[in-house]
Amino acid sequence: MGSVCSRPIGIRSASVDDAFWSAEQELVRTAVLPYQWKALNDQVPGAAPSYCMHNFRAAAAQNRRLSAQASKDGRGNAPTYTNRGFNCLPEDPSHPDPDKFYGYVFQDTDFSKWVEAVGYSLAHHPDEELERTADEAIETVCAAQLENGYLDTYYILNGMDRHFTDLKDHHELYCMGHLIEGAIAYYEGTGKTRLLHAAERFADYVASVFGPEPGRLHGYPGHEIAEMALVRLYETTGVRRYLDLASYFINQRGTEPLYFEQEDRERAEHDGVEYQPDTDWPRPYAYYQAHEPVADQRQAVGHAVRAGYLYAGAADVARLTGDGALDEAVHALWRDIVDRKLYITGGVGANADSESHSYAYDLPNDTGYCETCASVALVFFARRMLELDPRAEYGDVMELALYNNVLDGMALDGKSFFYGNPLEVRPQTRRNHDPRYSYVPIVRKKWFGCACCPPNLARLVESVQDYAYTVGEDGATVFTHLYIGGQVSLDLAGGPLTLCMHSDLPWSGGACATVRLGAGGGGGSLTARECTLAFRLPAWAGGEAAADCVKVHRSCADDAPITKRVSQGYLYLSGPWRDGDGIDFDFDMPVRAMAANPLVSQDAGRVALVRGPIVFCAEERDNGANLHLLHLDGRALLTDGRGIDKAHGGQVEVEPFTFMAGSAPDDPGAAGHVDQVSRPMVRLRVPAWRQSDSQAETRPLYEPWGPVVHEPATALLIPYFAWSNRGENEMRVFLDVG
Amino acid sequence: MGSVCSRPIGIRSASVDDAFWSAEQELVRTAVLPYQWKALNDQVPGAAPSYCMHNFRAAAAQNRRLSAQASKDGRGNAPTYTNRGFNCLPEDPSHPDPDKFYGYVFQDTDFSKWVEAVGYSLAHHPDEELERTADEAIETVCAAQLENGYLDTYYILNGMDRHFTDLKDHHELYCMGHLIEGAIAYYEGTGKTRLLHAAERFADYVASVFGPEPGRLHGYPGHEIAEMALVRLYETTGVRRYLDLASYFINQRGTEPLYFEQEDRERAEHDGVEYQPDTDWPRPYAYYQAHEPVADQRQAVGHAVRAGYLYAGAADVARLTGDGALDEAVHALWRDIVDRKLYITGGVGANADSESHSYAYDLPNDTGYCETCASVALVFFARRMLELDPRAEYGDVMELALYNNVLDGMALDGKSFFYGNPLEVRPQTRRNHDPRYSYVPIVRKKWFGCACCPPNLARLVESVQDYAYTVGEDGATVFTHLYIGGQVSLDLAGGPLTLCMHSDLPWSGGACATVRLGAGGGGGSLTARECTLAFRLPAWAGGEAAADCVKVHRSCADDAPITKRVSQGYLYLSGPWRDGDGIDFDFDMPVRAMAANPLVSQDAGRVALVRGPIVFCAEERDNGANLHLLHLDGRALLTDGRGIDKAHGGQVEVEPFTFMAGSAPDDPGAAGHVDQVSRPMVRLRVPAWRQSDSQAETRPLYEPWGPVVHEPATALLIPYFAWSNRGENEMRVFLDVG
């Protein structure tokens, strides 16, 4: 049996009941979603207003007005286009004009991301009030839609005569993509089709305007997401048109003549301004991944979120259309990211200036961007790669990004958020308004005018179970990619099968799965089911060697054996599974000291400590200031090749503890304020030494070098995702070793 | 006898005859000055045009026109003001309008800096053609001057009705300062007063407009230099008014209400635009050092060139007026720079974004700015501190800046220049258009539209002898601050005295001085002269302990002895000096491995190698790429506390060699092209090891850490000022040690 392609299971098929992830989902449900709803209604004091619902209401009112006029005099006076800029704010913030569009051109997506998370939440946590709020919002959104299906309030309110004339920067197709994602999630979560139909109507309109036929627009989204959203719409509705449109967007992208260049020229001509050629590096329009055909792309370039969304969509299309050139491209792009452009935290996008991938091996710890959304996009890409080709590396990276760079995006009280997630900060850069670090956050913010990250994180966390499993296209294999407690119920090999998971991750490597055959996961079927349960063997547990840590125990000892096969890092357990059969996982979870490739100049002489999927960091709070003087003792990090090992002299202590979040300032509205909350975690104590900085301020700036005096110390490392929850302070992931 | 204040000697009093400095001066004279003249006449193909002489010609023509009109109809139609921006370029660069102003607002200074260097050059190297060229240029410049003495072509051509309304950013007083400096140099070099009188007329006009009296402008220069120029004008002419004006500019600066803030408000009102409060950090107008009274300033902040010029002028005024508060301020500002903000190369201004000082101990090697001009300003400041208070540290820093950051500003063929002088470069930052490094040059450029650095370097190099000596206010002491071959002739203690110097610096520590009494330095006086010869004891030679390396030998053994006294790092040799007496210097010049203060995070675990006044660096050309993998062997750097010492295991080899400059590209116009030239130098061979990077590109991005395998290597270090003379390549000053 070879490996099989697989596909998503759908949000209702799996539920979470897990000490770690239930807490995260609870936080999103109880703190983030209500906050987000307030934010998109401009009701968070001190936070940048979204104007999202304002815009939908304004568009709905305009539609009603125009429709009333049209029924009176036969035509409505729709506005003619006024360019109101990329981010238009009211002159008097306390009195926005109720008829005008405000905020970023893509502000509609604030709603779509929220309703997506709401859909996932309602799937497992019915909440009448939340559902009523969502239904009302959906009515407003649907009322903003035009007769022809178009639905982007920026152009509806500013003038439809210029819609689809700035695909590069005006995000209409990005808005469509998010609308589709939100609509499907809400449909999956509630069964309601109102928003789904609106999304289909928008997609139908777009499908009638774009395409290879003469007279149509031969363009594609400036900010990708529509590609994977359309694939999902195809998989939800079965309407082939949506897959064709996704495929068109991907394969048209970057072909000559470059659409964005033509568009730029035409817009300049229309506006009577001088045409300014694009100057992206290494090629014009690389920022948009529109510099060459996607099938020819081999280097991950440009805006890291867009890139991740594009690659995810391209992997989808490759899987569904069998396009070998696209398949080759996404595999090469994956390698480029993972081998040359990935932070150890699962962050991507080293270049903060343009939120973009930097060049190979350029991974600055202090100025690197690592946008939360870019890691969300990487998780999307990784799951699509798993669907194409179940290979443990994809699951490893997905898990890494999820537990570290993504979760770092949210404070432990769920009330403030990181846009960028640096691996090293020094508060003096902020105190001194250092322009080189203007993109590097030191404490989380409450909300953002450009609010992509918090809701993106929310929708991913609320649907994390959807990333834990896929089902093989043979209909007889279920893949477990992430070890998350809960259950997944599927029709497998001709009948219902439920896998009940318990997991101790991420704090220890124990997990178990119980097989239930029969409807509702309740068991009861007495006949065995011939099928395959495939489990990822995490790299952190030793990769394929970890197969030995997995034991099957049968409810009936007489059954034909379950065969074990390992392929590409997955353990395939095939045979006649019977109700009550179980699988025990006892993965080794050693602390690993990881060094970067020697070509990463920023990490020379340094290590990062990792255990299981969790990356650790040192905070000033635990280790004092001037972390550049703290050196892990190399002798304590000696390893058996896989993890730090006592037999080899390793001396890192793993200590379960209760992390107490909560920052000093009493003002709950202050940037960086975190409520007092506690979370069980694990921390590390590592033998270390410090270079003395006593009385450094009275010593000369340069002195003759001499061997450094080692002051003995113990480095105390906490999980990276938990940093900056105890007030502003210094932090480092990669620490000097010596 | 206590220490005495001292003052400059005047450019004609000293001449250079020195293997090292004669070559540098020759380069400036034969390569830079002619090139500079072409540049300010817009005759360098491929280089940014200066428009400097164009503007003077346009202003002169306008003056003639207006004067002709005025004699016809009683009034000339002077233009009313049009703001043409900070840097105005012609729409069609091949056809600039002959009547319009072009270039930066301070473009007049291109001439002034050139004529200053020309003046110094003519003082010792008569050159009829050069002098004729300069005289003609001076005629044009004088013809541009207005009747009332005002001379800034930006306002003369754009409209005088708004002159002196933007002191903060429009550089009129900066232009005056440079004009004065240039005029005095030309006067000193040639004895001609034409330009000096023009400068005096401009200064007289300014003195009539500014000052404490009601109805006058209570402002001061946005870009300092006028302060020290006016002091020099006072010292040249004896006219007290100029010292008073300098003193006013300094003491008025930063007083409440802030003049620049008032000016900003008034200009906004006049222009009908919204007033934008200044947002400098840590205080508004700190960029201009105008945030608080100069006498209260204790931290070096803002634009590093302006800061250096201000502090130099303040030290001048403190010396001449006995202002104790200013004296305290300049001493504190000096300490702040030297103890917290100085690169080991003598560079200052760590913040490239604003060409400014950064906060304490923030000294990034790769993004640091270290503008050539800022080190020139530091040399000015250091010499003024020496005049105030002869203390070896001032001479040490002056020498350090001069030999390293300043000389690095010019290629070894004298044909290309650095604006910024980083301590670490990686060419991939340029190849990949990395925005974080957009201010970091990797190869020198031919010229700059904003051409401050090349001519600033030229005027300093051509007058370097002026920095080597000062004469005590007691009239009986001559101070030698720098060991440069040549001679200095002064009236000392009632008669002419010449000191003939020979020096092996910077490549070895030998030097000797011979005393000549009598006119013309020819000797001949038979009577002894009771006076003091004071010599700096360089820190690199052991500081005051180096007094033992200095031997006096007398021409007549019977004379009363010369007494030796050491004070603040100077060796005072006093007694009855006789013609033919000599002093031999045999300074020790060990290689020193220098570490930065532990609070400098960027230099943690690194050392820089220094020998005498020369800082060394490793170039890729000699050491291969990926210099972050090269580690100096700590055992080879062991020291006796002062220098690397064989007896302590030190193993650094000092190797005299001939440096062959010359870059590969055949296009002499290409950026970074250097002609083939050779220069005697010294290089260092240091035992080292490299972390292997073999096949790194095929290895994973992260791997379990293990002790690094040391590949034995020898680091080959060349003088920092000579880097980037053999094509684009990687470079580091601070190297890892381990």
Short mmCIF file of N, CA, C and O in Angstrom, two decimals, chain A residues 281 338-339 342-344 351 353 359 361-364 367 426 429 431-436 593-599 601 607 626 628 634 639 641 692 696-697 699-705 737, chain B residues 281 338-339 342-344 351 353 359 361-362 364 367 426 429 431-436 593-599 601 607 626 628 634 639 641 692 696-697 699-705 737:
data_model
loop_
_atom_site.label_atom_id
_atom_site.label_comp_id
_atom_site.label_asym_id
_atom_site.label_seq_id
_atom_site.Cartn_x
_atom_site.Cartn_y
_atom_site.Cartn_z
N TRP A 281 11.88 43.40 -5.09
CA TRP A 281 13.10 42.64 -5.18
C TRP A 281 12.77 41.18 -4.88
O TRP A 281 12.01 40.95 -3.97
N VAL A 338 11.40 25.82 4.64
CA VAL A 338 11.81 25.01 5.80
C VAL A 338 13.33 24.90 5.89
O VAL A 338 13.89 24.85 6.98
N ASP A 339 13.99 24.91 4.76
CA ASP A 339 15.46 24.74 4.78
C ASP A 339 16.20 26.06 4.91
O ASP A 339 17.38 26.07 5.25
N LEU A 342 12.84 29.61 7.79
CA LEU A 342 11.93 29.35 8.90
C LEU A 342 12.62 29.60 10.24
O LEU A 342 13.70 29.08 10.49
N TYR A 343 11.98 30.38 11.08
CA TYR A 343 12.51 30.54 12.44
C TYR A 343 12.23 29.27 13.23
O TYR A 343 11.27 28.54 12.95
N ILE A 344 13.01 29.07 14.27
CA ILE A 344 12.85 27.86 15.08
C ILE A 344 11.51 27.86 15.82
O ILE A 344 11.03 26.83 16.26
N ASN A 351 11.69 39.86 7.18
CA ASN A 351 11.84 41.26 6.81
C ASN A 351 10.63 42.07 7.28
O ASN A 351 9.56 42.06 6.67
N ASP A 353 10.21 45.25 7.38
CA ASP A 353 9.93 46.44 6.60
C ASP A 353 8.80 46.20 5.61
O ASP A 353 7.95 47.06 5.41
N TYR A 359 16.01 36.96 2.38
CA TYR A 359 16.79 36.03 1.57
C TYR A 359 17.23 34.83 2.43
O TYR A 359 17.06 34.83 3.64
N TYR A 361 18.71 32.15 4.69
CA TYR A 361 19.51 32.12 5.91
C TYR A 361 19.57 33.47 6.62
O TYR A 361 20.37 33.65 7.53
N ASP A 362 18.76 34.43 6.22
CA ASP A 362 18.72 35.71 6.93
C ASP A 362 17.59 35.63 7.95
O ASP A 362 16.42 35.80 7.60
N LEU A 363 17.94 35.36 9.19
CA LEU A 363 16.93 35.15 10.24
C LEU A 363 17.28 35.97 11.48
O LEU A 363 17.60 35.42 12.55
N PRO A 364 17.20 37.30 11.36
CA PRO A 364 17.53 38.14 12.53
C PRO A 364 16.55 37.87 13.67
O PRO A 364 15.34 37.79 13.46
N THR A 367 15.12 41.87 14.79
CA THR A 367 14.28 42.67 13.89
C THR A 367 13.36 41.79 13.04
O THR A 367 12.60 42.31 12.24
N ARG A 426 14.87 43.89 23.47
CA ARG A 426 15.48 44.67 24.54
C ARG A 426 14.61 45.91 24.71
O ARG A 426 14.47 46.70 23.78
N THR A 429 15.21 49.52 23.26
CA THR A 429 14.95 49.92 21.88
C THR A 429 13.64 50.69 21.80
O THR A 429 13.51 51.62 21.02
N ARG A 431 12.15 52.22 24.56
CA ARG A 431 12.25 53.42 25.40
C ARG A 431 12.98 54.54 24.68
O ARG A 431 12.73 55.70 24.92
N ASN A 432 13.88 54.17 23.79
CA ASN A 432 14.65 55.18 23.08
C ASN A 432 14.13 55.41 21.66
O ASN A 432 14.81 55.98 20.83
N HIS A 433 12.93 54.93 21.41
CA HIS A 433 12.29 55.13 20.10
C HIS A 433 13.23 54.76 18.95
O HIS A 433 13.35 55.49 17.98
N ASP A 434 13.93 53.64 19.10
CA ASP A 434 14.91 53.24 18.10
C ASP A 434 14.18 52.88 16.80
O ASP A 434 13.41 51.93 16.76
N PRO A 435 14.44 53.64 15.72
CA PRO A 435 13.67 53.39 14.49
C PRO A 435 13.93 52.02 13.88
O PRO A 435 13.08 51.51 13.17
N ARG A 436 15.10 51.43 14.19
CA ARG A 436 15.37 50.10 13.62
C ARG A 436 14.44 49.05 14.17
O ARG A 436 14.30 47.97 13.62
N ALA A 593 18.80 20.84 22.60
CA ALA A 593 19.49 22.12 22.33
C ALA A 593 19.72 22.17 20.84
O ALA A 593 20.38 21.29 20.29
N MET A 594 19.13 23.14 20.19
CA MET A 594 19.20 23.18 18.74
C MET A 594 20.08 24.34 18.28
O MET A 594 19.98 25.46 18.79
N ALA A 595 20.93 24.04 17.32
CA ALA A 595 21.78 25.09 16.72
C ALA A 595 21.29 25.33 15.31
O ALA A 595 20.78 24.42 14.65
N ALA A 596 21.44 26.55 14.87
CA ALA A 596 21.04 26.86 13.50
C ALA A 596 22.17 26.49 12.54
O ALA A 596 23.33 26.34 12.93
N ASN A 597 21.81 26.37 11.30
CA ASN A 597 22.77 26.13 10.23
C ASN A 597 23.87 27.20 10.30
O ASN A 597 23.58 28.37 10.57
N PRO A 598 25.12 26.80 10.04
CA PRO A 598 26.20 27.81 10.14
C PRO A 598 26.02 29.01 9.22
O PRO A 598 26.63 30.05 9.46
N LEU A 599 25.18 28.89 8.22
CA LEU A 599 24.98 30.06 7.35
C LEU A 599 24.06 31.11 7.96
O LEU A 599 23.94 32.21 7.42
N SER A 601 23.98 33.70 10.21
CA SER A 601 24.99 34.44 10.98
C SER A 601 24.45 34.88 12.33
O SER A 601 25.18 34.95 13.31
N VAL A 607 22.34 28.63 20.97
CA VAL A 607 21.40 27.51 20.89
C VAL A 607 20.03 27.97 21.36
O VAL A 607 19.90 28.94 22.11
N ASN A 626 20.27 42.16 30.55
CA ASN A 626 21.49 41.90 29.76
C ASN A 626 21.65 40.41 29.47
O ASN A 626 22.66 39.78 29.83
N HIS A 628 22.43 39.08 26.90
CA HIS A 628 23.57 38.76 26.05
C HIS A 628 24.77 38.31 26.88
O HIS A 628 25.74 37.79 26.33
N GLY A 634 27.79 24.74 27.96
CA GLY A 634 27.79 23.75 26.88
C GLY A 634 27.88 22.32 27.41
O GLY A 634 27.28 21.41 26.86
N THR A 639 24.57 15.72 24.43
CA THR A 639 23.41 15.07 23.89
C THR A 639 23.78 13.70 23.38
O THR A 639 24.94 13.41 23.08
N GLY A 641 22.66 12.81 20.66
CA GLY A 641 22.37 12.98 19.24
C GLY A 641 20.94 13.39 19.02
O GLY A 641 20.59 13.98 18.01
N SER A 692 30.25 38.98 34.05
CA SER A 692 29.91 40.02 35.03
C SER A 692 29.67 41.37 34.33
O SER A 692 30.38 41.75 33.41
N ALA A 696 29.65 48.06 35.43
CA ALA A 696 30.04 48.27 34.03
C ALA A 696 29.93 49.74 33.64
O ALA A 696 30.71 50.23 32.83
N GLU A 697 28.98 50.43 34.23
CA GLU A 697 28.77 51.82 33.82
C GLU A 697 29.91 52.74 34.24
O GLU A 697 30.00 53.86 33.75
N ARG A 699 33.05 51.61 34.05
CA ARG A 699 34.26 51.13 33.38
C ARG A 699 34.38 51.74 31.99
O ARG A 699 33.42 52.22 31.41
N PRO A 700 35.62 51.72 31.43
CA PRO A 700 35.80 52.31 30.10
C PRO A 700 34.99 51.56 29.04
O PRO A 700 34.56 50.42 29.25
N LEU A 701 34.80 52.22 27.92
CA LEU A 701 34.03 51.62 26.84
C LEU A 701 34.80 50.47 26.20
O LEU A 701 34.21 49.48 25.77
N TYR A 702 36.13 50.59 26.14
CA TYR A 702 36.96 49.51 25.59
C TYR A 702 38.11 49.23 26.54
O TYR A 702 38.75 50.16 27.03
N GLU A 703 38.35 47.96 26.79
CA GLU A 703 39.44 47.56 27.67
C GLU A 703 40.16 46.38 27.04
O GLU A 703 39.57 45.63 26.26
N PRO A 704 41.44 46.16 27.44
CA PRO A 704 42.14 44.98 26.92
C PRO A 704 41.34 43.72 27.24
O PRO A 704 40.84 43.56 28.35
N TRP A 705 41.25 42.87 26.22
CA TRP A 705 40.50 41.63 26.39
C TRP A 705 41.23 40.67 27.31
O TRP A 705 42.47 40.60 27.31
N VAL A 737 26.08 29.99 24.03
CA VAL A 737 26.49 28.75 24.68
C VAL A 737 28.02 28.76 24.75
O VAL A 737 28.68 29.24 23.83
N TRP B 281 13.54 62.60 19.81
CA TRP B 281 13.72 61.82 21.01
C TRP B 281 15.10 62.11 21.57
O TRP B 281 16.03 62.20 20.79
N VAL B 338 32.76 59.48 24.83
CA VAL B 338 33.91 58.56 24.91
C VAL B 338 33.59 57.35 25.78
O VAL B 338 34.06 56.24 25.51
N ASP B 339 32.75 57.52 26.78
CA ASP B 339 32.45 56.40 27.67
C ASP B 339 31.28 55.56 27.20
O ASP B 339 31.11 54.43 27.68
N LEU B 342 31.10 55.90 21.53
CA LEU B 342 32.20 55.95 20.57
C LEU B 342 32.53 54.56 20.04
O LEU B 342 32.75 53.63 20.82
N TYR B 343 32.58 54.42 18.73
CA TYR B 343 33.05 53.16 18.17
C TYR B 343 34.57 53.05 18.36
O TYR B 343 35.27 54.08 18.44
N ILE B 344 35.06 51.83 18.31
CA ILE B 344 36.50 51.62 18.52
C ILE B 344 37.31 52.21 17.38
O ILE B 344 38.50 52.46 17.50
N ASN B 351 23.14 55.72 14.97
CA ASN B 351 21.80 55.64 14.40
C ASN B 351 21.81 56.16 12.97
O ASN B 351 21.80 57.38 12.73
N ASP B 353 19.53 55.98 10.72
CA ASP B 353 18.25 56.51 10.27
C ASP B 353 18.23 58.03 10.34
O ASP B 353 17.71 58.70 9.45
N TYR B 359 21.45 55.71 21.84
CA TYR B 359 21.49 55.73 23.29
C TYR B 359 22.76 55.04 23.79
O TYR B 359 23.48 54.42 23.02
N TYR B 361 25.65 52.87 24.98
CA TYR B 361 26.09 51.49 24.76
C TYR B 361 25.42 50.83 23.57
O TYR B 361 25.53 49.63 23.39
N ASP B 362 24.70 51.59 22.76
CA ASP B 362 24.12 51.00 21.55
C ASP B 362 25.08 51.25 20.39
O ASP B 362 25.11 52.36 19.84
N PRO B 364 25.80 49.22 17.24
CA PRO B 364 25.69 48.14 16.26
C PRO B 364 26.83 48.22 15.25
O PRO B 364 27.14 49.30 14.75
N THR B 367 24.77 48.09 11.35
CA THR B 367 23.90 49.18 10.90
C THR B 367 24.38 50.53 11.41
O THR B 367 23.76 51.55 11.12
N ARG B 426 28.09 42.65 5.12
CA ARG B 426 27.90 41.40 4.38
C ARG B 426 27.28 41.81 3.04
O ARG B 426 26.19 42.38 3.00
N THR B 429 23.51 41.74 1.96
CA THR B 429 22.50 42.74 2.33
C THR B 429 22.27 43.70 1.17
O THR B 429 21.15 44.13 0.95
N ARG B 431 23.06 42.95 -2.14
CA ARG B 431 22.56 42.18 -3.29
C ARG B 431 21.07 41.92 -3.16
O ARG B 431 20.37 41.81 -4.14
N ASN B 432 20.59 41.80 -1.95
CA ASN B 432 19.18 41.50 -1.75
C ASN B 432 18.37 42.75 -1.38
O ASN B 432 17.26 42.64 -0.89
N HIS B 433 18.97 43.91 -1.60
CA HIS B 433 18.28 45.19 -1.35
C HIS B 433 17.64 45.21 0.04
O HIS B 433 16.50 45.62 0.19
N ASP B 434 18.38 44.74 1.04
CA ASP B 434 17.84 44.65 2.39
C ASP B 434 17.62 46.06 2.94
O ASP B 434 18.57 46.82 3.11
N PRO B 435 16.36 46.41 3.23
CA PRO B 435 16.10 47.80 3.64
C PRO B 435 16.74 48.17 4.96
O PRO B 435 17.00 49.34 5.22
N ARG B 436 17.03 47.15 5.81
CA ARG B 436 17.65 47.48 7.10
C ARG B 436 19.06 48.01 6.92
O ARG B 436 19.63 48.61 7.82
N ALA B 593 44.34 43.38 21.93
CA ALA B 593 42.99 42.82 21.69
C ALA B 593 42.06 43.55 22.62
O ALA B 593 42.22 43.49 23.83
N MET B 594 41.11 44.28 22.05
CA MET B 594 40.24 45.12 22.87
C MET B 594 38.82 44.55 22.91
O MET B 594 38.26 44.15 21.88
N ALA B 595 38.27 44.51 24.10
CA ALA B 595 36.88 44.08 24.27
C ALA B 595 36.06 45.30 24.65
O ALA B 595 36.55 46.22 25.29
N ALA B 596 34.80 45.28 24.23
CA ALA B 596 33.92 46.39 24.58
C ALA B 596 33.35 46.16 25.97
O ALA B 596 33.34 45.04 26.49
N ASN B 597 32.85 47.22 26.53
CA ASN B 597 32.15 47.16 27.82
C ASN B 597 31.03 46.12 27.73
O ASN B 597 30.38 46.01 26.71
N PRO B 598 30.81 45.38 28.82
CA PRO B 598 29.77 44.33 28.75
C PRO B 598 28.37 44.86 28.42
O PRO B 598 27.51 44.09 27.99
N LEU B 599 28.16 46.14 28.58
CA LEU B 599 26.83 46.68 28.25
C LEU B 599 26.64 46.87 26.75
O LEU B 599 25.53 47.15 26.30
N SER B 601 25.90 45.17 23.84
CA SER B 601 25.45 43.81 23.53
C SER B 601 26.02 43.34 22.19
O SER B 601 26.29 42.17 22.00
N VAL B 607 36.31 40.53 20.03
CA VAL B 607 37.42 41.46 20.24
C VAL B 607 37.74 42.17 18.94
O VAL B 607 37.43 41.69 17.84
N ASN B 626 31.73 34.36 5.21
CA ASN B 626 31.13 33.95 6.49
C ASN B 626 32.08 34.20 7.66
O ASN B 626 32.45 33.29 8.40
N HIS B 628 31.45 35.36 10.34
CA HIS B 628 30.88 35.04 11.66
C HIS B 628 31.33 33.66 12.13
O HIS B 628 31.14 33.32 13.30
N GLY B 634 41.58 32.55 21.54
CA GLY B 634 41.75 33.34 22.75
C GLY B 634 43.13 33.15 23.37
O GLY B 634 43.71 34.09 23.91
N THR B 639 47.63 38.52 27.26
CA THR B 639 48.19 39.85 27.31
C THR B 639 48.87 40.08 28.64
O THR B 639 48.58 39.43 29.63
N GLY B 641 48.40 42.75 30.06
CA GLY B 641 47.57 43.82 30.61
C GLY B 641 47.55 45.01 29.67
O GLY B 641 46.63 45.80 29.67
N SER B 692 33.17 24.91 10.73
CA SER B 692 33.00 24.43 9.35
C SER B 692 31.65 24.85 8.77
O SER B 692 30.62 24.80 9.44
N ALA B 696 27.07 23.29 4.03
CA ALA B 696 26.01 23.81 4.91
C ALA B 696 24.69 23.93 4.16
O ALA B 696 23.62 23.75 4.73
N GLU B 697 24.77 24.21 2.87
CA GLU B 697 23.53 24.43 2.12
C GLU B 697 22.71 23.16 1.95
O GLU B 697 21.54 23.23 1.59
N ARG B 699 22.51 21.01 4.48
CA ARG B 699 22.16 20.54 5.83
C ARG B 699 20.87 21.21 6.30
O ARG B 699 20.48 22.25 5.78
N PRO B 700 20.21 20.60 7.32
CA PRO B 700 18.96 21.20 7.81
C PRO B 700 19.21 22.59 8.40
O PRO B 700 20.34 22.94 8.74
N LEU B 701 18.12 23.33 8.52
CA LEU B 701 18.22 24.68 9.07
C LEU B 701 18.52 24.62 10.57
O LEU B 701 19.22 25.49 11.09
N TYR B 702 18.00 23.61 11.26
CA TYR B 702 18.28 23.45 12.69
C TYR B 702 18.68 22.00 12.97
O TYR B 702 18.03 21.08 12.48
N GLU B 703 19.73 21.86 13.75
CA GLU B 703 20.20 20.53 14.11
C GLU B 703 20.57 20.52 15.58
O GLU B 703 20.89 21.56 16.15
N PRO B 704 20.56 19.32 16.20
CA PRO B 704 20.97 19.27 17.61
C PRO B 704 22.37 19.86 17.76
O PRO B 704 23.26 19.59 16.96
N TRP B 705 22.50 20.67 18.79
CA TRP B 705 23.77 21.33 19.05
C TRP B 705 24.81 20.32 19.53
O TRP B 705 24.49 19.39 20.27
N VAL B 737 35.85 35.55 19.57
CA VAL B 737 37.04 35.00 20.19
C VAL B 737 36.61 33.78 21.00
O VAL B 737 35.53 33.76 21.58
#
